[in-house]
mmCIF file of C-alpha atoms in Angstrom:
data_model
loop_
_atom_site.group_PDB
_atom_site.id
_atom_site.type_symbol
_atom_site.label_atom_id
_atom_site.label_comp_id
_atom_site.label_asym_id
_atom_site.label_seq_id
_atom_site.Cartn_x
_atom_site.Cartn_y
_atom_site.Cartn_z
ATOM 1 C CA MET A 4 -0.099 0.172 0.040
ATOM 2 C CA ASN A 5 2.488 2.032 1.027
ATOM 3 C CA GLU A 6 4.718 1.469 -2.562
ATOM 4 C CA LEU A 7 1.457 2.545 -4.081
ATOM 5 C CA LEU A 8 1.168 5.697 -2.566
ATOM 6 C CA ARG A 9 4.481 6.705 -2.905
ATOM 7 C CA ALA A 10 4.201 5.621 -6.691
ATOM 8 C CA TRP A 11 0.584 7.940 -6.249
ATOM 9 C CA PHE A 12 2.692 10.687 -5.008
ATOM 10 C CA GLY A 13 5.887 11.218 -7.081
ATOM 11 C CA THR A 14 4.025 11.014 -10.127
ATOM 12 C CA VAL A 15 1.369 13.636 -9.519
ATOM 13 C CA ASN A 16 3.819 15.431 -7.227
ATOM 14 C CA PRO A 17 2.950 18.842 -9.717
ATOM 15 C CA PRO A 18 6.986 20.688 -10.675
ATOM 16 C CA CYS A 19 6.912 23.064 -7.630
ATOM 17 C CA PRO A 20 10.236 24.652 -7.106
ATOM 18 C CA ALA A 21 8.721 25.749 -2.981
ATOM 19 C CA GLU A 22 10.167 24.031 0.075
ATOM 20 C CA LEU A 23 6.600 22.115 0.359
ATOM 21 C CA SER A 24 6.236 18.589 -1.448
ATOM 22 C CA GLY A 25 3.963 15.794 -0.867
ATOM 23 C CA PRO A 26 1.439 15.705 1.967
ATOM 24 C CA MET A 27 2.018 19.409 3.030
ATOM 25 C CA LEU A 28 1.416 20.804 -0.519
ATOM 26 C CA TRP A 29 -1.439 19.293 -0.951
ATOM 27 C CA LEU A 30 -2.637 21.177 2.427
ATOM 28 C CA ALA A 31 -1.407 24.029 1.304
ATOM 29 C CA LEU A 32 -2.994 23.587 -1.782
ATOM 30 C CA ALA A 33 -6.578 22.770 0.212
ATOM 31 C CA GLY A 34 -6.251 26.041 2.307
ATOM 32 C CA ILE A 35 -5.649 27.947 -1.117
ATOM 33 C CA GLY A 36 -8.672 26.322 -2.303
ATOM 34 C CA VAL A 37 -10.880 27.165 1.176
ATOM 35 C CA GLY A 38 -9.810 30.976 0.558
ATOM 36 C CA VAL A 39 -10.569 30.442 -3.020
ATOM 37 C CA GLY A 40 -13.917 28.649 -3.108
ATOM 38 C CA VAL A 41 -15.275 31.410 0.115
ATOM 39 C CA VAL A 42 -14.870 33.858 -3.004
ATOM 40 C CA THR A 43 -16.296 32.263 -5.510
ATOM 41 C CA GLY A 44 -19.688 31.655 -3.796
ATOM 42 C CA LEU A 45 -20.097 35.142 -1.978
ATOM 43 C CA PHE A 46 -18.936 36.802 -5.420
ATOM 44 C CA GLY A 47 -20.065 34.534 -8.770
ATOM 45 C CA VAL A 48 -16.028 34.621 -9.816
ATOM 46 C CA GLY A 49 -13.710 31.821 -10.278
ATOM 47 C CA GLY A 50 -11.279 32.945 -8.741
ATOM 48 C CA GLY A 51 -8.744 32.377 -12.071
ATOM 49 C CA PHE A 52 -7.741 36.074 -11.122
ATOM 50 C CA LEU A 53 -7.145 35.319 -7.381
ATOM 51 C CA VAL A 54 -5.684 31.302 -7.973
ATOM 52 C CA VAL A 55 -2.825 31.976 -10.653
ATOM 53 C CA PRO A 56 -0.592 34.694 -8.680
ATOM 54 C CA LEU A 57 -1.184 32.170 -5.435
ATOM 55 C CA LEU A 58 0.017 28.653 -7.153
ATOM 56 C CA TYR A 59 2.087 30.871 -9.023
ATOM 57 C CA VAL A 60 4.120 33.126 -6.315
ATOM 58 C CA LEU A 61 4.080 31.609 -3.614
ATOM 59 C CA LEU A 62 4.568 27.819 -4.493
ATOM 60 C CA GLY A 63 6.013 28.085 -8.048
ATOM 61 C CA VAL A 64 4.012 26.072 -9.800
ATOM 62 C CA PRO A 65 5.072 27.332 -14.008
ATOM 63 C CA TYR A 66 2.584 30.261 -14.883
ATOM 64 C CA GLU A 67 0.787 27.770 -17.858
ATOM 65 C CA LEU A 68 0.687 24.964 -15.797
ATOM 66 C CA ALA A 69 -0.637 27.127 -13.075
ATOM 67 C CA ILE A 70 -3.270 28.921 -15.471
ATOM 68 C CA GLY A 71 -4.555 25.414 -17.252
ATOM 69 C CA SER A 72 -5.094 23.931 -13.142
ATOM 70 C CA SER A 73 -6.368 27.392 -12.253
ATOM 71 C CA LEU A 74 -9.417 26.801 -14.992
ATOM 72 C CA CYS A 75 -9.988 23.332 -14.478
ATOM 73 C CA PHE A 76 -10.125 23.856 -11.178
ATOM 74 C CA ILE A 77 -13.187 26.719 -11.589
ATOM 75 C CA VAL A 78 -14.791 23.826 -14.240
ATOM 76 C CA GLY A 79 -15.744 22.003 -9.709
ATOM 77 C CA THR A 80 -15.480 25.454 -7.820
ATOM 78 C CA SER A 81 -18.183 27.074 -10.359
ATOM 79 C CA ALA A 82 -20.164 23.637 -10.798
ATOM 80 C CA ALA A 83 -20.455 23.240 -7.238
ATOM 81 C CA GLY A 84 -21.344 26.788 -6.490
ATOM 82 C CA LEU A 85 -23.824 27.258 -9.034
ATOM 83 C CA PRO A 86 -26.987 25.137 -7.643
ATOM 84 C CA GLY A 87 -27.444 26.806 -4.331
ATOM 85 C CA HIS A 88 -27.296 30.468 -6.848
ATOM 86 C CA ARG A 89 -30.369 28.116 -8.984
ATOM 87 C CA ARG A 90 -32.479 27.409 -6.114
ATOM 88 C CA ALA A 91 -32.261 31.234 -4.886
ATOM 89 C CA GLY A 92 -33.290 32.301 -8.305
ATOM 90 C CA ASN A 93 -29.866 34.344 -9.106
ATOM 91 C CA VAL A 94 -29.325 32.591 -12.085
ATOM 92 C CA ASP A 95 -30.558 33.718 -15.540
ATOM 93 C CA ARG A 96 -29.894 31.325 -17.571
ATOM 94 C CA LYS A 97 -30.521 33.200 -21.036
ATOM 95 C CA THR A 98 -28.187 35.561 -19.796
ATOM 96 C CA VAL A 99 -25.877 33.122 -19.119
ATOM 97 C CA LEU A 100 -26.290 31.756 -21.971
ATOM 98 C CA LEU A 101 -26.164 34.773 -24.151
ATOM 99 C CA LEU A 102 -22.712 36.194 -22.500
ATOM 100 C CA ALA A 103 -21.124 32.482 -22.845
ATOM 101 C CA ALA A 104 -21.770 32.226 -26.463
ATOM 102 C CA GLY A 105 -20.193 34.913 -27.452
ATOM 103 C CA SER A 106 -17.874 34.076 -24.039
ATOM 104 C CA MET A 107 -17.263 30.560 -25.749
ATOM 105 C CA ALA A 108 -15.800 32.586 -28.927
ATOM 106 C CA GLY A 109 -13.386 35.601 -27.331
ATOM 107 C CA ALA A 110 -11.599 32.821 -25.630
ATOM 108 C CA ILE A 111 -11.033 30.978 -28.548
ATOM 109 C CA LEU A 112 -9.667 34.904 -30.361
ATOM 110 C CA GLY A 113 -8.265 35.904 -27.403
ATOM 111 C CA ASP A 114 -5.696 33.191 -28.118
ATOM 112 C CA VAL A 115 -4.879 34.498 -31.572
ATOM 113 C CA VAL A 116 -4.958 37.841 -31.031
ATOM 114 C CA GLN A 117 -2.696 36.825 -27.931
ATOM 115 C CA ASP A 118 -0.640 34.705 -30.761
ATOM 116 C CA VAL A 119 -0.039 37.449 -32.537
ATOM 117 C CA LEU A 120 0.945 40.434 -29.772
ATOM 118 C CA VAL A 121 3.614 37.925 -28.184
ATOM 119 C CA GLU A 122 5.208 37.612 -32.563
ATOM 120 C CA HIS A 123 4.724 41.850 -33.315
ATOM 121 C CA VAL A 124 4.630 43.322 -30.007
ATOM 122 C CA ALA A 125 6.875 41.325 -27.597
ATOM 123 C CA GLY A 126 9.180 40.344 -30.214
ATOM 124 C CA GLY A 127 8.919 36.775 -29.825
ATOM 125 C CA ASP A 128 10.227 37.530 -26.427
ATOM 126 C CA ILE A 129 7.482 35.518 -24.076
ATOM 127 C CA ALA A 130 8.433 37.404 -20.957
ATOM 128 C CA VAL A 131 7.956 40.818 -22.032
ATOM 129 C CA PHE A 132 5.143 40.221 -23.452
ATOM 130 C CA ASP A 133 4.069 38.835 -20.077
ATOM 131 C CA ARG A 134 5.273 41.898 -18.014
ATOM 132 C CA ILE A 135 2.635 44.377 -20.359
ATOM 133 C CA MET A 136 0.054 42.140 -20.429
ATOM 134 C CA THR A 137 0.171 41.903 -16.306
ATOM 135 C CA SER A 138 0.160 45.970 -16.849
ATOM 136 C CA LEU A 139 -2.040 45.955 -18.531
ATOM 137 C CA PHE A 140 -4.452 43.366 -16.557
ATOM 138 C CA ILE A 141 -3.442 45.291 -13.075
ATOM 139 C CA VAL A 142 -5.097 48.962 -14.947
ATOM 140 C CA LEU A 143 -7.958 46.783 -16.018
ATOM 141 C CA LEU A 144 -7.916 45.082 -12.023
ATOM 142 C CA LEU A 145 -7.557 49.005 -10.178
ATOM 143 C CA LEU A 146 -10.432 50.390 -13.161
ATOM 144 C CA THR A 147 -12.771 47.587 -12.397
ATOM 145 C CA ALA A 148 -13.058 48.160 -8.382
ATOM 146 C CA GLY A 149 -13.179 51.771 -9.085
ATOM 147 C CA LEU A 150 -16.142 51.308 -11.044
ATOM 148 C CA VAL A 151 -18.404 48.767 -8.734
ATOM 149 C CA PHE A 152 -16.901 50.762 -5.792
ATOM 150 C CA ARG A 153 -18.907 53.889 -6.922
ATOM 151 C CA ASP A 154 -22.632 53.359 -6.215
ATOM 152 C CA ARG A 155 -24.461 52.546 -9.293
ATOM 153 C CA PRO A 156 -25.548 55.094 -11.141
ATOM 154 C CA GLU A 157 -29.250 56.294 -11.454
ATOM 155 C CA ARG A 158 -30.392 54.709 -14.601
ATOM 156 C CA SER A 159 -31.946 57.208 -17.287
ATOM 157 C CA GLY A 160 -34.824 57.225 -17.846
ATOM 158 C CA GLY A 161 -35.156 53.934 -15.655
ATOM 159 C CA LEU A 162 -33.785 51.427 -18.677
ATOM 160 C CA ALA A 163 -29.818 49.745 -18.599
ATOM 161 C CA PRO A 164 -26.995 50.923 -21.013
ATOM 162 C CA LEU A 165 -27.988 47.774 -22.686
ATOM 163 C CA GLN A 166 -31.711 48.791 -23.124
ATOM 164 C CA ARG A 167 -31.011 52.720 -24.762
ATOM 165 C CA PHE A 168 -28.131 49.951 -26.569
ATOM 166 C CA ARG A 169 -30.015 50.885 -30.134
ATOM 167 C CA LEU A 170 -28.683 48.104 -32.201
ATOM 168 C CA GLY A 171 -31.808 45.842 -33.023
ATOM 169 C CA PRO A 172 -32.688 42.787 -32.911
ATOM 170 C CA ARG A 173 -33.974 42.918 -28.751
ATOM 171 C CA VAL A 174 -34.558 39.837 -26.140
ATOM 172 C CA ASP A 175 -36.835 40.254 -23.138
ATOM 173 C CA LEU A 176 -34.975 39.009 -19.574
ATOM 174 C CA LYS A 177 -37.919 38.346 -18.003
ATOM 175 C CA ASP A 178 -36.936 36.504 -15.159
ATOM 176 C CA VAL A 179 -34.115 39.716 -14.332
ATOM 177 C CA HIS A 180 -37.394 41.863 -15.254
ATOM 178 C CA LEU A 181 -35.413 44.441 -17.884
ATOM 179 C CA PRO A 182 -37.214 44.155 -22.038
ATOM 180 C CA GLY A 183 -35.603 45.577 -24.511
ATOM 181 C CA VAL A 184 -31.858 44.352 -24.030
ATOM 182 C CA SER A 185 -30.011 44.844 -27.068
ATOM 183 C CA LEU A 186 -29.568 40.817 -28.562
ATOM 184 C CA PRO A 187 -25.615 42.053 -29.957
ATOM 185 C CA GLY A 188 -25.042 44.255 -27.422
ATOM 186 C CA LEU A 189 -25.088 41.175 -25.120
ATOM 187 C CA VAL A 190 -23.423 38.659 -26.825
ATOM 188 C CA GLY A 191 -20.637 41.695 -27.861
ATOM 189 C CA ILE A 192 -20.113 41.854 -23.865
ATOM 190 C CA GLY A 193 -18.914 38.316 -24.110
ATOM 191 C CA LEU A 194 -16.957 38.396 -26.950
ATOM 192 C CA GLY A 195 -15.160 41.708 -25.253
ATOM 193 C CA VAL A 196 -14.895 39.801 -21.510
ATOM 194 C CA GLY A 197 -13.989 36.984 -24.190
ATOM 195 C CA VAL A 198 -11.079 38.133 -25.900
ATOM 196 C CA VAL A 199 -9.933 39.590 -22.022
ATOM 197 C CA THR A 200 -10.585 35.986 -20.772
ATOM 198 C CA GLY A 201 -8.312 34.831 -23.660
ATOM 199 C CA LEU A 202 -5.138 37.515 -23.340
ATOM 200 C CA PHE A 203 -4.889 36.738 -19.566
ATOM 201 C CA GLY A 204 -5.601 33.162 -18.697
ATOM 202 C CA VAL A 205 -8.335 34.326 -15.876
ATOM 203 C CA GLY A 206 -11.764 33.103 -16.697
ATOM 204 C CA GLY A 207 -13.481 36.176 -16.633
ATOM 205 C CA GLY A 208 -16.081 36.270 -14.194
ATOM 206 C CA VAL A 209 -14.044 39.158 -12.196
ATOM 207 C CA LEU A 210 -15.714 41.584 -15.436
ATOM 208 C CA PHE A 211 -18.808 39.415 -15.955
ATOM 209 C CA VAL A 212 -19.475 40.759 -12.549
ATOM 210 C CA PRO A 213 -18.957 44.559 -13.171
ATOM 211 C CA VAL A 214 -20.424 44.018 -16.104
ATOM 212 C CA LEU A 215 -23.717 42.204 -15.860
ATOM 213 C CA LEU A 216 -24.605 44.941 -12.099
ATOM 214 C CA LEU A 217 -23.255 48.495 -14.646
ATOM 215 C CA ILE A 218 -24.313 47.514 -18.182
ATOM 216 C CA VAL A 219 -26.535 44.948 -18.021
ATOM 217 C CA GLY A 220 -28.831 46.295 -14.825
ATOM 218 C CA LEU A 221 -28.650 43.427 -12.894
ATOM 219 C CA ASN A 222 -29.323 43.850 -8.750
ATOM 220 C CA ALA A 223 -26.157 42.033 -7.107
ATOM 221 C CA HIS A 224 -27.190 39.004 -6.272
ATOM 222 C CA LYS A 225 -28.656 38.299 -10.049
ATOM 223 C CA ALA A 226 -25.258 39.061 -11.288
ATOM 224 C CA VAL A 227 -23.182 37.095 -8.574
ATOM 225 C CA GLY A 228 -25.686 34.226 -10.118
ATOM 226 C CA THR A 229 -25.777 34.379 -13.706
ATOM 227 C CA SER A 230 -21.941 35.082 -14.241
ATOM 228 C CA LEU A 231 -20.885 31.979 -12.240
ATOM 229 C CA GLY A 232 -22.576 30.289 -14.781
ATOM 230 C CA VAL A 233 -21.066 32.267 -17.523
ATOM 231 C CA VAL A 234 -17.849 31.761 -16.071
ATOM 232 C CA LEU A 235 -18.620 27.185 -15.782
ATOM 233 C CA LEU A 236 -19.547 27.751 -19.422
ATOM 234 C CA ALA A 237 -16.403 29.515 -20.535
ATOM 235 C CA SER A 238 -13.921 27.714 -18.726
ATOM 236 C CA MET A 239 -14.982 24.424 -19.833
ATOM 237 C CA THR A 240 -14.090 25.573 -23.302
ATOM 238 C CA ALA A 241 -10.539 26.791 -22.017
ATOM 239 C CA VAL A 242 -9.923 23.765 -20.193
ATOM 240 C CA VAL A 243 -10.651 21.087 -23.551
ATOM 241 C CA LYS A 244 -7.985 24.152 -25.290
ATOM 242 C CA LYS A 245 -5.608 23.847 -22.789
ATOM 243 C CA GLY A 246 -5.655 19.841 -22.087
ATOM 244 C CA TYR A 247 -4.748 18.985 -25.582
ATOM 245 C CA ALA A 248 -1.984 21.689 -24.913
ATOM 246 C CA GLY A 249 -0.988 19.611 -21.779
ATOM 247 C CA GLU A 250 -1.239 22.454 -19.508
ATOM 248 C CA VAL A 251 -3.632 21.226 -17.141
ATOM 249 C CA ASN A 252 -2.541 19.394 -13.612
ATOM 250 C CA LEU A 253 -5.525 17.503 -12.421
ATOM 251 C CA PRO A 254 -3.933 17.064 -9.003
ATOM 252 C CA ILE A 255 -3.350 20.044 -7.788
ATOM 253 C CA ALA A 256 -6.653 20.961 -9.538
ATOM 254 C CA MET A 257 -8.248 18.378 -7.580
ATOM 255 C CA ALA A 258 -6.421 19.480 -4.267
ATOM 256 C CA LEU A 259 -7.940 23.621 -4.621
ATOM 257 C CA LEU A 260 -11.441 21.957 -5.415
ATOM 258 C CA VAL A 261 -11.517 19.708 -2.295
ATOM 259 C CA GLY A 262 -10.747 23.309 -0.619
ATOM 260 C CA SER A 263 -13.341 24.908 -2.147
ATOM 261 C CA SER A 264 -16.341 22.624 -1.799
ATOM 262 C CA VAL A 265 -16.138 23.759 1.520
ATOM 263 C CA GLY A 266 -15.287 27.383 0.819
ATOM 264 C CA VAL A 267 -17.698 27.654 -1.827
ATOM 265 C CA GLN A 268 -20.824 26.598 -0.074
ATOM 266 C CA LEU A 269 -19.646 29.383 2.754
ATOM 267 C CA GLY A 270 -19.611 31.685 0.195
ATOM 268 C CA VAL A 271 -22.970 31.086 -1.277
ATOM 269 C CA TRP A 272 -24.174 31.754 2.431
ATOM 270 C CA LEU A 273 -22.066 34.478 2.620
ATOM 271 C CA CYS A 274 -23.575 36.117 -0.320
ATOM 272 C CA LEU A 275 -27.436 35.627 0.675
ATOM 273 C CA ARG A 276 -26.697 37.174 3.856
ATOM 274 C CA LEU A 277 -25.036 40.167 2.449
ATOM 275 C CA HIS A 278 -27.141 43.185 1.634
ATOM 276 C CA ALA A 279 -26.457 44.127 -2.424
ATOM 277 C CA GLN A 280 -24.599 47.341 -1.445
ATOM 278 C CA ARG A 281 -22.337 45.911 1.221
ATOM 279 C CA LEU A 282 -21.715 42.566 -1.360
ATOM 280 C CA GLN A 283 -20.718 45.020 -3.594
ATOM 281 C CA ARG A 284 -18.222 47.306 -2.130
ATOM 282 C CA ALA A 285 -16.177 43.491 -1.241
ATOM 283 C CA PHE A 286 -16.495 42.857 -4.441
ATOM 284 C CA ALA A 287 -14.558 46.186 -4.693
ATOM 285 C CA LEU A 288 -11.925 45.534 -2.248
ATOM 286 C CA VAL A 289 -11.496 41.275 -3.017
ATOM 287 C CA VAL A 290 -10.185 42.550 -6.921
ATOM 288 C CA LEU A 291 -8.340 45.849 -5.331
ATOM 289 C CA LEU A 292 -6.164 43.244 -3.058
ATOM 290 C CA ALA A 293 -5.883 41.014 -6.669
ATOM 291 C CA ALA A 294 -4.776 44.184 -8.771
ATOM 292 C CA VAL A 295 -2.345 44.712 -5.359
ATOM 293 C CA MET A 296 -0.813 41.230 -5.466
ATOM 294 C CA MET A 297 -0.544 40.991 -9.212
ATOM 295 C CA ILE A 298 1.715 44.506 -8.431
ATOM 296 C CA VAL A 299 3.825 42.989 -6.496
ATOM 297 C CA ASP A 300 4.767 40.235 -8.562
ATOM 298 C CA LEU A 301 5.042 42.649 -11.459
ATOM 299 C CA LEU A 302 7.351 44.218 -9.254
ATOM 300 C CA ARG A 303 9.637 41.191 -7.902
ATOM 301 C CA ASN A 304 10.551 40.255 -11.896
ATOM 302 C CA PHE A 305 11.508 43.304 -12.595
ATOM 303 C CA HIS A 306 13.537 43.158 -9.506
ATOM 304 C CA ILE A 307 14.919 39.359 -10.685
ATOM 305 C CA ALA A 308 15.434 41.310 -14.337
ATOM 306 C CA PHE A 309 17.299 43.679 -13.207
ATOM 307 C CA SER A 310 19.357 41.945 -10.547
ATOM 308 C CA MET B 12 -5.119 7.146 -31.253
ATOM 309 C CA ASP B 13 -3.017 9.683 -30.375
ATOM 310 C CA PHE B 14 -5.863 12.029 -30.838
ATOM 311 C CA LEU B 15 -8.031 9.818 -29.071
ATOM 312 C CA GLY B 16 -5.825 9.197 -26.217
ATOM 313 C CA SER B 17 -5.363 12.890 -25.365
ATOM 314 C CA THR B 18 -9.698 13.394 -26.508
ATOM 315 C CA LEU B 19 -10.144 10.387 -23.520
ATOM 316 C CA GLY B 20 -7.940 12.237 -21.661
ATOM 317 C CA VAL B 21 -9.268 15.901 -21.830
ATOM 318 C CA ALA B 22 -13.168 14.359 -21.238
ATOM 319 C CA VAL B 23 -11.443 13.242 -17.408
ATOM 320 C CA LEU B 24 -9.691 17.135 -16.927
ATOM 321 C CA LEU B 25 -13.890 17.635 -17.476
ATOM 322 C CA ALA B 26 -15.485 15.208 -15.981
ATOM 323 C CA ALA B 27 -13.485 15.143 -13.224
ATOM 324 C CA PRO B 28 -14.013 18.663 -11.379
ATOM 325 C CA LEU B 29 -17.733 18.555 -12.995
ATOM 326 C CA ALA B 30 -18.212 15.260 -11.317
ATOM 327 C CA TRP B 31 -16.603 16.636 -7.831
ATOM 328 C CA GLY B 32 -18.215 19.889 -7.852
ATOM 329 C CA THR B 33 -21.905 18.141 -8.779
ATOM 330 C CA ALA B 34 -21.036 16.064 -6.031
ATOM 331 C CA MET B 35 -20.658 18.325 -3.474
ATOM 332 C CA ALA B 36 -23.743 20.426 -4.440
ATOM 333 C CA TRP B 37 -25.767 17.980 -3.970
ATOM 334 C CA LEU B 38 -24.508 16.686 -0.606
ATOM 335 C CA PHE B 39 -24.445 20.063 0.503
ATOM 336 C CA GLY B 40 -27.571 21.526 -0.912
ATOM 337 C CA ARG B 41 -28.855 17.631 1.601
ATOM 338 C CA ILE B 42 -27.597 19.010 4.871
ATOM 339 C CA ARG B 43 -28.249 22.489 4.124
ATOM 340 C CA ARG B 44 -32.255 21.595 2.914
ATOM 341 C CA ARG B 45 -32.386 18.497 6.698
ATOM 342 C CA THR B 46 -30.458 21.422 8.671
ATOM 343 C CA PRO B 47 -33.864 22.946 9.644
ATOM 344 C CA ARG B 48 -36.427 19.711 10.014
ATOM 345 C CA GLU B 49 -34.341 18.848 11.986
ATOM 346 C CA ALA B 50 -34.561 21.152 14.733
ATOM 347 C CA ALA B 51 -37.982 21.636 14.021
ATOM 348 C CA GLU B 52 -37.975 17.745 15.601
#
């Protein structure tokens, strides 16, 4: 039995230069999973913007593997959180399907754009490209945090921006009481977030929640539940792509999942008890925290590059 | 054969987290539904 266990751990031990190994490594991964699970259940984000830096910075898992394994983890953690939100009536199926259609196409497009940018902007140097993209992503996160932190602007004439958008045809999102929403606008938003997903390798929930709040016009609870549905479909597409490229480590993803299964239930429980405005502010703080983490990582990379 | 092997591998990468997530949601859903009834009893 011991032989079998040793063989299993030997085979599945991820390439990780951190001081941890064996059971301690799996405990650390499960611990990260619990924290990220709470954030997922609470805010409807997959947690990729937290898992990738944590795996990469704390445990030293190679960047591509951190992205792929994080996406695989997001599939499980969003599948665990979704039924709770669905039972509470927080998931609008029509919005999920329309946004996911755009997002899946966008993720593939983003990956193509990434290859073109690496070749033509960074001159084939992946390290330079990563630094440029990380800087852009930090700006995006800071803008997102700023927008979400502000109170929701008064809708002119009681209409959300996507209801005022002139391009038709229009769809009625009856479950969330939003009639006459621009269909190309909705799919276009999915496409835009999908491109960012493909470019930065995150699930996209961190951007979907503010977009659903501020542009589509959902309230905070419905934005969280609906975003979780889109994130599940978008991350499944990404896992297929990364899986074929051999950039997913299943044991890392499953260890994170074991921890997050508990965390996500706690997050959903907290979400249903928090006032919408407080939830919105807390989300802004988590996004800000992720931006700070990436700034620290970027500075560390600059320090290594120039020392 | 390589493609078949990779496709099977990718299917496992999708099925394993989905199965785990769904099982956990079901389990915690049951616990949550049972708790108030048991407390009332």
